[in-house]
PDB file of C-alpha atoms and ligand atoms in Angstrom:
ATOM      1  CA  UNK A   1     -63.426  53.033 -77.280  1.00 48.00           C
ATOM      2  CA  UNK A   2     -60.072  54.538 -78.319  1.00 42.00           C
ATOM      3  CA  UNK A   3     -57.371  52.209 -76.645  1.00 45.00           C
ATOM      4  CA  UNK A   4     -55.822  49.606 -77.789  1.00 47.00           C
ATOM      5  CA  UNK A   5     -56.567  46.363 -74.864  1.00 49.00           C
ATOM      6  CA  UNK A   6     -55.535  43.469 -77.125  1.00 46.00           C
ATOM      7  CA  UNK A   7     -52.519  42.979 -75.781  1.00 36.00           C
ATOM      8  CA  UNK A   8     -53.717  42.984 -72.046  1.00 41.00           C
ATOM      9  CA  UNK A   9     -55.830  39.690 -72.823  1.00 40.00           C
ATOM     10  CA  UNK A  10     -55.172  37.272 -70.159  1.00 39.00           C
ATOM     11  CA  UNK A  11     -52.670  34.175 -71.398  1.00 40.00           C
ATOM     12  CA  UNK A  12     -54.893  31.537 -69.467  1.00 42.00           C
ATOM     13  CA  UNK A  13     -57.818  32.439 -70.703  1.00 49.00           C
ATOM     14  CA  UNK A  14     -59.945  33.040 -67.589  1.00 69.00           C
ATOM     15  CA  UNK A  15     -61.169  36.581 -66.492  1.00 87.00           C
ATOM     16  CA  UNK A  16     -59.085  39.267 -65.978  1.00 92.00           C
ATOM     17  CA  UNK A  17     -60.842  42.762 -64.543  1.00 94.00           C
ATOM     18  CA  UNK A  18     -60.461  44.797 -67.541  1.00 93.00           C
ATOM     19  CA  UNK A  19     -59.642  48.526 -67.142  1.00 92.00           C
ATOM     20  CA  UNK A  20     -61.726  50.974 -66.632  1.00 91.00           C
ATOM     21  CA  UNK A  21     -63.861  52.767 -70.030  1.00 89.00           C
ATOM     22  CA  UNK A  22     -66.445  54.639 -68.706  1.00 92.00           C
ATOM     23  CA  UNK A  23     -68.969  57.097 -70.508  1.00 94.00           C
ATOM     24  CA  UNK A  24     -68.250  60.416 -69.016  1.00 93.00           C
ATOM     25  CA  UNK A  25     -71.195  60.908 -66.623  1.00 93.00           C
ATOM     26  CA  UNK A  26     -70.381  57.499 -64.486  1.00 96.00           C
ATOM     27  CA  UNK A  27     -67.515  59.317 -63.693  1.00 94.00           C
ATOM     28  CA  UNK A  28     -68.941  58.695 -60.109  1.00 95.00           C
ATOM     29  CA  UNK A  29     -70.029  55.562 -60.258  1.00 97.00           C
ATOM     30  CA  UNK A  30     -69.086  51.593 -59.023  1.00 98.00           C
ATOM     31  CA  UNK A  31     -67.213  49.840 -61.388  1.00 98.00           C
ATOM     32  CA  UNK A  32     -68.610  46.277 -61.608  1.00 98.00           C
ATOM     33  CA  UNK A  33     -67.345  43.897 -64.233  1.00 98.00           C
ATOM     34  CA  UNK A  34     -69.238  41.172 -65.830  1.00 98.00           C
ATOM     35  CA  UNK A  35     -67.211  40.771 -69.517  1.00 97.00           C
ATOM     36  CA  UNK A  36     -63.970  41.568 -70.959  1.00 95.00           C
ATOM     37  CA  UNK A  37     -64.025  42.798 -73.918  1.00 94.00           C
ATOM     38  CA  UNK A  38     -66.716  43.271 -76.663  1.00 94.00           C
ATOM     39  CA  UNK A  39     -68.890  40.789 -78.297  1.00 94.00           C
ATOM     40  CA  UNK A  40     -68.687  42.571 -81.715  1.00 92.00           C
ATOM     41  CA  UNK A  41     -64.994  43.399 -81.729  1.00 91.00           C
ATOM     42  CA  UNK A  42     -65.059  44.164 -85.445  1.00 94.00           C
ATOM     43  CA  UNK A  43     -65.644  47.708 -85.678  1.00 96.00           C
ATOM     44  CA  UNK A  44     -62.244  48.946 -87.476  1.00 97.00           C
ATOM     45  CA  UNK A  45     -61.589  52.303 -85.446  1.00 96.00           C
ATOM     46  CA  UNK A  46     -62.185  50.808 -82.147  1.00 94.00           C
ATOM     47  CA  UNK A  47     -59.261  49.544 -79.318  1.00 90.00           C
ATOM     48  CA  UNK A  48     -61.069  46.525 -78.763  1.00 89.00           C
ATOM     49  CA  UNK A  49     -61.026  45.451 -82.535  1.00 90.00           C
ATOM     50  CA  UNK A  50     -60.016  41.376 -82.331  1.00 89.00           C
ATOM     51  CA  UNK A  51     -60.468  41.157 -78.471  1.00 88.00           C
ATOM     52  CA  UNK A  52     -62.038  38.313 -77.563  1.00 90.00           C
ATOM     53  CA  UNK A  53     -65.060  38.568 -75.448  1.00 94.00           C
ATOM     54  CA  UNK A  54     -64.509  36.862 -72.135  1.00 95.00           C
ATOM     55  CA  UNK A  55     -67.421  36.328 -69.075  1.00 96.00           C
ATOM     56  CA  UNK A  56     -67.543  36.440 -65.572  1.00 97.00           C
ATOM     57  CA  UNK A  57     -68.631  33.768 -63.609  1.00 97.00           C
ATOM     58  CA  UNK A  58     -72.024  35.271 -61.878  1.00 97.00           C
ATOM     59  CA  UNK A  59     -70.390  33.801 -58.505  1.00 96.00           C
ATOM     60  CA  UNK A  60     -67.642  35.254 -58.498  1.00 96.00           C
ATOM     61  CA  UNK A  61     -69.616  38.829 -59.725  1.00 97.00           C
ATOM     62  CA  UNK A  62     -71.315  38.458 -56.522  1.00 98.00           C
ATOM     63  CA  UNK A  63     -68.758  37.610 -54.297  1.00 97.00           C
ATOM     64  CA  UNK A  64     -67.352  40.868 -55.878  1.00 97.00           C
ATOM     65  CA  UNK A  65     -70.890  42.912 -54.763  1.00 98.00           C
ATOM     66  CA  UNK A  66     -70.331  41.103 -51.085  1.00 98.00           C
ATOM     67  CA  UNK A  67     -67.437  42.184 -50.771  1.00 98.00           C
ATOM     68  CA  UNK A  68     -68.408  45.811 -51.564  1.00 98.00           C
ATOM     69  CA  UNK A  69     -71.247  45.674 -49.468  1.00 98.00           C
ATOM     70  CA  UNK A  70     -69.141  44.927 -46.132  1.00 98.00           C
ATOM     71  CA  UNK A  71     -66.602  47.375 -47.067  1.00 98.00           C
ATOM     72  CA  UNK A  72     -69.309  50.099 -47.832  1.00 97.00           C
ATOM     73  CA  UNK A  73     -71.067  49.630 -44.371  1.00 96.00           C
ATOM     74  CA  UNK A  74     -68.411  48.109 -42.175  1.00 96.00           C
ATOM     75  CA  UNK A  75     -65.290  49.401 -43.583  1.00 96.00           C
ATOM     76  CA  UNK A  76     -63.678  45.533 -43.906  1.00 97.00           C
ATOM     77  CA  UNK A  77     -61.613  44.266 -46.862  1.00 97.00           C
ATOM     78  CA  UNK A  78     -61.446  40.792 -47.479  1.00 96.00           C
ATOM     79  CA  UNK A  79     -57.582  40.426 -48.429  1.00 94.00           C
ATOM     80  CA  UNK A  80     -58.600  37.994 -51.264  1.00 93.00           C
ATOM     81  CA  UNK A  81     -60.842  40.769 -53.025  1.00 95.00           C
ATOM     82  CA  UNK A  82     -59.038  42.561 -55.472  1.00 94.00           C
ATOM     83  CA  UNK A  83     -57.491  46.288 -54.505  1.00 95.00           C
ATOM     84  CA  UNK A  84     -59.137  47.426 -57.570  1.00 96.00           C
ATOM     85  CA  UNK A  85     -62.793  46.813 -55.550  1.00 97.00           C
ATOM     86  CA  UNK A  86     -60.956  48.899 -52.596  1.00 97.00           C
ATOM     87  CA  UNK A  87     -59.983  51.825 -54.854  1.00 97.00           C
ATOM     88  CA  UNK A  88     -63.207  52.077 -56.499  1.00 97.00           C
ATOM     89  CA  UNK A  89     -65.284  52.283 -53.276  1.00 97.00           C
ATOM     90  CA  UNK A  90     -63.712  54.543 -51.686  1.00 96.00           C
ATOM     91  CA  UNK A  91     -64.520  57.245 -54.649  1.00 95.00           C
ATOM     92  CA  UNK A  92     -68.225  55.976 -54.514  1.00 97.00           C
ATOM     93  CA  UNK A  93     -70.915  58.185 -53.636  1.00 91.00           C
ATOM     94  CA  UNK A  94     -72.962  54.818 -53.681  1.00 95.00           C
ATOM     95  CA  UNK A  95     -75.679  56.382 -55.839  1.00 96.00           C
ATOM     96  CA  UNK A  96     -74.854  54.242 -59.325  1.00 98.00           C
ATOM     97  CA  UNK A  97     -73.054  51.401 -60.169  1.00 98.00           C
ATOM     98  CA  UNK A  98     -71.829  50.979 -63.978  1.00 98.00           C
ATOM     99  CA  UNK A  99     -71.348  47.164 -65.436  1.00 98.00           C
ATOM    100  CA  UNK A 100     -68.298  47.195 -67.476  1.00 96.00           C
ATOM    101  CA  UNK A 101     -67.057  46.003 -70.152  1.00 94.00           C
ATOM    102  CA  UNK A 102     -67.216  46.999 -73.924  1.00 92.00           C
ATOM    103  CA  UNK A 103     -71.075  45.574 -73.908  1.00 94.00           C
ATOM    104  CA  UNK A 104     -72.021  44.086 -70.437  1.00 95.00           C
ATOM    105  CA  UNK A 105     -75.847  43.721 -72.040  1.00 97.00           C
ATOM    106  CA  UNK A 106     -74.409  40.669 -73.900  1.00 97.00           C
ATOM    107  CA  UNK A 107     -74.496  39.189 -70.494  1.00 97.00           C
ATOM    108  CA  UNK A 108     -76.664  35.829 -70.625  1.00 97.00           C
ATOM    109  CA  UNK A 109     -80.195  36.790 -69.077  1.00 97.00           C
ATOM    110  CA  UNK A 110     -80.732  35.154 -66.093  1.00 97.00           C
ATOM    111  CA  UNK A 111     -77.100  35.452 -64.661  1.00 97.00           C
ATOM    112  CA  UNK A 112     -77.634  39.479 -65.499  1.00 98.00           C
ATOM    113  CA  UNK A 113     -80.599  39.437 -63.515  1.00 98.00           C
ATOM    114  CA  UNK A 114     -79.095  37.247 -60.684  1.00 98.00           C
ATOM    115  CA  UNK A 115     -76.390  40.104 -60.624  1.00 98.00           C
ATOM    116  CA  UNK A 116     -78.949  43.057 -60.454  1.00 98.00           C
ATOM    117  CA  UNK A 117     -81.007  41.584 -58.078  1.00 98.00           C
ATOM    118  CA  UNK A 118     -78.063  40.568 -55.411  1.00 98.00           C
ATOM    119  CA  UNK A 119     -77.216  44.472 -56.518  1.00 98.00           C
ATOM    120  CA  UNK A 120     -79.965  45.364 -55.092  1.00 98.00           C
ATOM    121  CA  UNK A 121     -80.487  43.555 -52.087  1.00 98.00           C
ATOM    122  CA  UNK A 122     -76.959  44.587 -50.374  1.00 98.00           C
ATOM    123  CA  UNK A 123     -77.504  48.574 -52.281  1.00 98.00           C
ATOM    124  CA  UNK A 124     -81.514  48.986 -51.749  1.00 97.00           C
ATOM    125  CA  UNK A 125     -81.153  52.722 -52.107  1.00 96.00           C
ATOM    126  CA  UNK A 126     -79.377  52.531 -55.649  1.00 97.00           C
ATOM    127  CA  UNK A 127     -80.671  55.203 -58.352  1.00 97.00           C
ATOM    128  CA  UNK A 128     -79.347  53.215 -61.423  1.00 97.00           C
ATOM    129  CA  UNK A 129     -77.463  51.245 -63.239  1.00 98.00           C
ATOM    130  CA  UNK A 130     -75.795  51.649 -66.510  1.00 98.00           C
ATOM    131  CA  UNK A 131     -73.904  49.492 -69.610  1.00 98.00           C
ATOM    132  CA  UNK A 132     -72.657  49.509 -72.636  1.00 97.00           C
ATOM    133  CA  UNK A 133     -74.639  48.262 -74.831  1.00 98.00           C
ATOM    134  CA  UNK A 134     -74.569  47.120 -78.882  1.00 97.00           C
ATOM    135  CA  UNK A 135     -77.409  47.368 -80.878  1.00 98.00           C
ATOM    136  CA  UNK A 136     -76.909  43.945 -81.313  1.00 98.00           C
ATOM    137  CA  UNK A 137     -77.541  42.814 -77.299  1.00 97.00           C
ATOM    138  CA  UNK A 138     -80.981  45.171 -77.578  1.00 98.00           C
ATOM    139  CA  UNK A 139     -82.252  43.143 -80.733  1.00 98.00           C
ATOM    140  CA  UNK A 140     -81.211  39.400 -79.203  1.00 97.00           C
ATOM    141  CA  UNK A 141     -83.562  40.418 -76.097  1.00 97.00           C
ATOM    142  CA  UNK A 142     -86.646  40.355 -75.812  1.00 97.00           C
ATOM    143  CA  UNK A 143     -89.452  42.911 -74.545  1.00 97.00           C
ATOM    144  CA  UNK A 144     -90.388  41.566 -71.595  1.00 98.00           C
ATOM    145  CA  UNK A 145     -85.883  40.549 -70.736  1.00 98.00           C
ATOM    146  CA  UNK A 146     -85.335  45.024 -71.425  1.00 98.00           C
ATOM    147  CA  UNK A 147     -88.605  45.784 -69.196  1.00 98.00           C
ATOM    148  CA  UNK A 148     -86.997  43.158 -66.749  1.00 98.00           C
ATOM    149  CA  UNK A 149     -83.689  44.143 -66.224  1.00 98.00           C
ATOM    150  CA  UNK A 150     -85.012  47.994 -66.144  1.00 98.00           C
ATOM    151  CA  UNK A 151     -87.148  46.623 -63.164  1.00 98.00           C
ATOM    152  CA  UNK A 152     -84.106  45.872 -61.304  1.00 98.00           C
ATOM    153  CA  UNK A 153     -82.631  49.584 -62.127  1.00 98.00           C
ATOM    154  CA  UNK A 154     -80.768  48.383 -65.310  1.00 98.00           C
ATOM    155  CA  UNK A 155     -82.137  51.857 -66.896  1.00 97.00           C
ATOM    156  CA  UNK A 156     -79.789  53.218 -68.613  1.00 98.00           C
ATOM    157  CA  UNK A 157     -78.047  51.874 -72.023  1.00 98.00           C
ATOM    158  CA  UNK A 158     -74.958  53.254 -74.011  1.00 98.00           C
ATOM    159  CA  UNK A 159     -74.868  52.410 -77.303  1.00 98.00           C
ATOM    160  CA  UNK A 160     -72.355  53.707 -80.089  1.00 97.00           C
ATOM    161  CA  UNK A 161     -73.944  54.111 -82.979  1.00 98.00           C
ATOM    162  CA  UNK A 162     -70.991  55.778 -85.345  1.00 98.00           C
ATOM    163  CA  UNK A 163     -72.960  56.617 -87.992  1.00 98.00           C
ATOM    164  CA  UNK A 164     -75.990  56.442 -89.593  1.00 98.00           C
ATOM    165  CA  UNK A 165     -74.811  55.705 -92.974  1.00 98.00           C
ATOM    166  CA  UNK A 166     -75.498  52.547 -94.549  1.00 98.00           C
ATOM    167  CA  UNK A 167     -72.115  52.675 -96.337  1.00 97.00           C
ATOM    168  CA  UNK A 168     -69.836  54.088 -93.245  1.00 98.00           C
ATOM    169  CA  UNK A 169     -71.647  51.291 -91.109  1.00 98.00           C
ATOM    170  CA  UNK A 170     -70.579  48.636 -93.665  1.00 98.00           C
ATOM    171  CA  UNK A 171     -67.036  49.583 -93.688  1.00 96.00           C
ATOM    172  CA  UNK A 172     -66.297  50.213 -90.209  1.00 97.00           C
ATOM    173  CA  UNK A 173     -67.473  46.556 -89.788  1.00 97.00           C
ATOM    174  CA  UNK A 174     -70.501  47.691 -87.388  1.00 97.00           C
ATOM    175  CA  UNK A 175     -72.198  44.704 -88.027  1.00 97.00           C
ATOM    176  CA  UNK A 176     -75.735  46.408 -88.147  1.00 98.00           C
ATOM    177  CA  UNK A 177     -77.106  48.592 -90.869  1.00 98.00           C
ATOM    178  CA  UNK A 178     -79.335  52.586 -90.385  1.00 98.00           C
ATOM    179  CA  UNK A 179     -82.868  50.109 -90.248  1.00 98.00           C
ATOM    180  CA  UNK A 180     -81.342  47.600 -87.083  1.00 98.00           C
ATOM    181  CA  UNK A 181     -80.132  50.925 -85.516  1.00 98.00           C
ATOM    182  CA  UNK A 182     -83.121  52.108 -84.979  1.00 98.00           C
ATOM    183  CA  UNK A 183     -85.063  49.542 -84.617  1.00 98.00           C
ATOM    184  CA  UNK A 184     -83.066  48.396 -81.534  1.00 98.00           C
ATOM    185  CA  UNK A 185     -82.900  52.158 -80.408  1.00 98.00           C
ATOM    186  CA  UNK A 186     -87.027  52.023 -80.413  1.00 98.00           C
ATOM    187  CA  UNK A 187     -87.060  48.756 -78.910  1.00 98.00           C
ATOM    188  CA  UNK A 188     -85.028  49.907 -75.695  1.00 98.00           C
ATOM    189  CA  UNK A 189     -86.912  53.232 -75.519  1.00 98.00           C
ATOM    190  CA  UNK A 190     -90.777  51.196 -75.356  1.00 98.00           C
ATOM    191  CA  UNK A 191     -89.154  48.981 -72.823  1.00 98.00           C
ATOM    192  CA  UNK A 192     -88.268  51.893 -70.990  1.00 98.00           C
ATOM    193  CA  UNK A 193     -84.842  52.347 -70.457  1.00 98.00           C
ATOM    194  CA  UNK A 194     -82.820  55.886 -71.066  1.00 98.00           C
ATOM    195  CA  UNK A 195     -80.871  55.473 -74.133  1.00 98.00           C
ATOM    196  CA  UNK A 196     -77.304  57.495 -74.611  1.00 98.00           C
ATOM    197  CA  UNK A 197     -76.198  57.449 -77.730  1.00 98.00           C
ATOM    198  CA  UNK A 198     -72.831  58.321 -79.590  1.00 98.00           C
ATOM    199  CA  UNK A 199     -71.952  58.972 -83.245  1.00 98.00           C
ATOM    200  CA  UNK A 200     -68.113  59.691 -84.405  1.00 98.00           C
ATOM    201  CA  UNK A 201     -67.277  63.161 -86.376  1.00 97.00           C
ATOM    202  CA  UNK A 202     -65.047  62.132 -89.133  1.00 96.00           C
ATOM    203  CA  UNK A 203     -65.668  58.481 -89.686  1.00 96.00           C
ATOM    204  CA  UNK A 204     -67.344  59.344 -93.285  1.00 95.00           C
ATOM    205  CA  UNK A 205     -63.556  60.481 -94.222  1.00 94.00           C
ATOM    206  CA  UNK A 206     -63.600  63.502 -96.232  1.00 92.00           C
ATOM    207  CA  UNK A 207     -65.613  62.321 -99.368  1.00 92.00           C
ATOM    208  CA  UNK A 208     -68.143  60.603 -97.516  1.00 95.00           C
ATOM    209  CA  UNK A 209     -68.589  63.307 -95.171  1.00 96.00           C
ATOM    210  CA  UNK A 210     -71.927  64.940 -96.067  1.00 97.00           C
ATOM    211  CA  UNK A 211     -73.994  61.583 -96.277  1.00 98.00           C
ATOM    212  CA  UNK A 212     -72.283  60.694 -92.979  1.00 98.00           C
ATOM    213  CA  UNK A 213     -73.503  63.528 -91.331  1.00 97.00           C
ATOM    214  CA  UNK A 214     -76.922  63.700 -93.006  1.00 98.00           C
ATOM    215  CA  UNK A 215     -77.846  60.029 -92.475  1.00 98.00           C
ATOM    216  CA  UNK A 216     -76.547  60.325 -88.695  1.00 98.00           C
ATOM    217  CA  UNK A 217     -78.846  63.403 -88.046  1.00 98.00           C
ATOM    218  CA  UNK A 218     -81.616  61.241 -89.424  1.00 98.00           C
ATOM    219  CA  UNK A 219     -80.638  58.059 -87.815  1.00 98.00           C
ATOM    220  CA  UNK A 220     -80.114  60.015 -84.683  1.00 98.00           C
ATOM    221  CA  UNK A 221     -83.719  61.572 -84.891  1.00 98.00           C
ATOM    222  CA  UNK A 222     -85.486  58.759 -85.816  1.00 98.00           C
ATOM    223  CA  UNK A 223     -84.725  57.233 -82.317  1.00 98.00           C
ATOM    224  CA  UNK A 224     -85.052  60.427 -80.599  1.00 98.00           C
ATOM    225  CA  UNK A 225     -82.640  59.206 -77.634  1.00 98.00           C
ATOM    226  CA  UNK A 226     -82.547  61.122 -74.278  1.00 98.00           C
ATOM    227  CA  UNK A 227     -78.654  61.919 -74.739  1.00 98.00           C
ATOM    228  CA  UNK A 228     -76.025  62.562 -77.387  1.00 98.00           C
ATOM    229  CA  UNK A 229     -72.822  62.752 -77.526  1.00 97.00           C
ATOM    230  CA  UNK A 230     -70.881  63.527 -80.757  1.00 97.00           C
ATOM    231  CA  UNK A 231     -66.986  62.548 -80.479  1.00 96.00           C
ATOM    232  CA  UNK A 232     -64.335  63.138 -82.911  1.00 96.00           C
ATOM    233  CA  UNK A 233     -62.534  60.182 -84.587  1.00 97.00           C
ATOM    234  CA  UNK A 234     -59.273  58.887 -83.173  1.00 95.00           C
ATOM    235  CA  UNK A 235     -57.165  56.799 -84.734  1.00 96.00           C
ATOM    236  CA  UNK A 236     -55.694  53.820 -82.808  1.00 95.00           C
ATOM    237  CA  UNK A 237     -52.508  52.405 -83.735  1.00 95.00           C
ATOM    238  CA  UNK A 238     -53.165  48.613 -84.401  1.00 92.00           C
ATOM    239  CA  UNK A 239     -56.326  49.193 -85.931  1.00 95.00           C
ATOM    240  CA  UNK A 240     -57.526  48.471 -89.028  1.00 96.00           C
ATOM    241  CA  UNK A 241     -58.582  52.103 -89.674  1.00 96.00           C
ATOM    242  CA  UNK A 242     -55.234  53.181 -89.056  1.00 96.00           C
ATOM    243  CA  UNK A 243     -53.800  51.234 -91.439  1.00 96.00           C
ATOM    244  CA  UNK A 244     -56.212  52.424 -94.365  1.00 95.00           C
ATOM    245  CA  UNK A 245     -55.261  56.028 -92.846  1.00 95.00           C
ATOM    246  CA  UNK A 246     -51.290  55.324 -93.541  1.00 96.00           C
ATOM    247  CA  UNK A 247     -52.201  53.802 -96.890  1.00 96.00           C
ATOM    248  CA  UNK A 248     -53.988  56.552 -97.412  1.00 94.00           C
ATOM    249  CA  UNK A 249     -57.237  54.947 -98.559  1.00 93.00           C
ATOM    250  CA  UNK A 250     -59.040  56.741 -95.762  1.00 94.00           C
TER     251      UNK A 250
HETATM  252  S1  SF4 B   1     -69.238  47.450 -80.632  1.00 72.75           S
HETATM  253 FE1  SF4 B   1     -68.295  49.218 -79.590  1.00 72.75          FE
HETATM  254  S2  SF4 B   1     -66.800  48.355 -78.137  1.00 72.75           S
HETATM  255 FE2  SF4 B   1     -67.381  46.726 -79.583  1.00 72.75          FE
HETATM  256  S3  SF4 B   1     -65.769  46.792 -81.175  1.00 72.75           S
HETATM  257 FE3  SF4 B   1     -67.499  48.065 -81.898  1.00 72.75          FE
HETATM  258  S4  SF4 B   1     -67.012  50.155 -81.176  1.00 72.75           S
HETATM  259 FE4  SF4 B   1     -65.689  48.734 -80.047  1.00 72.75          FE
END
């Protein structure tokens, strides 16, 4: 995540549709929001550093999929549904839908599965459905929740991984060490579901660069994920990794 969203957080506190962050290949898919925000917002490159994680209510998440459902085969908008849903649909090919928001796996288990299922009663022809996910949300579930969900086309999990180097982990703030990594990477792949993976080119800074790029090669094979994709470091204004950067301690 390279924005900055802190400043879009809703004043009331209730849930605001966030914007849209998608990994590049659900570039065609239905955007469906169940957080805002990111339940580990301490990673110190990231836009969503010190957002606070916010829920949807799994009612109105499938008055949302209703709503979508009518549109899709009747062409009706309900004027109380937000444009946003509108927008979206029309773009659809109806083929995936992708649940936002910085980690939608976070999601408490049986409202995620109440989701997916109403998912895929009104969309029985869906081929998947992807999230973000932390390595954290894979380790707090269980087995038999990850073969669950994938059972209800949840197959597919993003996951940033940054780095595989203990020391690059610890400062960024990951909140998980190389061992967790790929322990939860295992975890999600024996439960079935595709994992795609990202690491960040540049986050060892220039002396830590070698170890960062050894340890993420090994980290990165020792999962042995279906997809990779290496992206280069970009600083955000705001974050805490910018300001090392302007200090120049980074
Ligand atoms: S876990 Fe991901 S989305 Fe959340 S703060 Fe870290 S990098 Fe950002």
């Amino acid at each position: 995540m390279a924005s900055n969203r802190k400043s879009q957080e809703p004043a009331g506190g209730g849930f605001e549709r966030p914007g849209i962050f998608r990994p590049p290949s659900e570039r065609n898919s239905y955007f469906l929001p169940l957080t805002r925000g990111c339940s580990n917002s301490t990673c110190t490159f990231c836009g969503l550093y010190g957002a606070k994680l916010r829920m949807r209510a799994v009612a109105e998440a499938r008055q949302e999929i209703d709503a979508l459902a009518l549109f899709m085969k009747h062409g009706l908008r309900i004027p109380e549904i937000d444009h946003v849903v509108y927008a979206v649909a029309q773009q659809w090919d109806g083929r995936r839908v992708f649940l936002q928001d910085g980690d939608a796996l976070v999601y408490p288990h049986p409202g995620l599965v109440e989701v997916l299922r109403h998912l895929n009663e009104k969309f029985p022809d869906l081929e998947r459905i992807g999230t973000y996910a932390t390595p954290q949300d894979i380790l707090r579930r269980t087995r038999e929740e990850l073969i669950a969900l994938r059972e209800q086309k949840l197959s597919i999990l993003y996951v940033g991984v940054e780095s595989g180097d203990d020391e690059v982990l610890l400062r960024i703030r990951k909140g998980v060490d190389h061992d967790q990594i790929v322990a939860a990477g295992r975890k999600a792949k024996e439960a079935g579901l595709v994992l795609s993976l990202t690491v960040i080119l540049g986050l060892g800074g220039v002396g830590g660069s070698r170890r960062h790029v050894l340890e993420t090669a090994r980290v990165l094979s020792e999962i042995d994920p279906e997809y990779v994709g290496a992206l280069t470091l970009t600083l955000v204004p705001g974050t805490p990794l910018w300001e090392d950067w302007k200090q120049g301690t980074f």
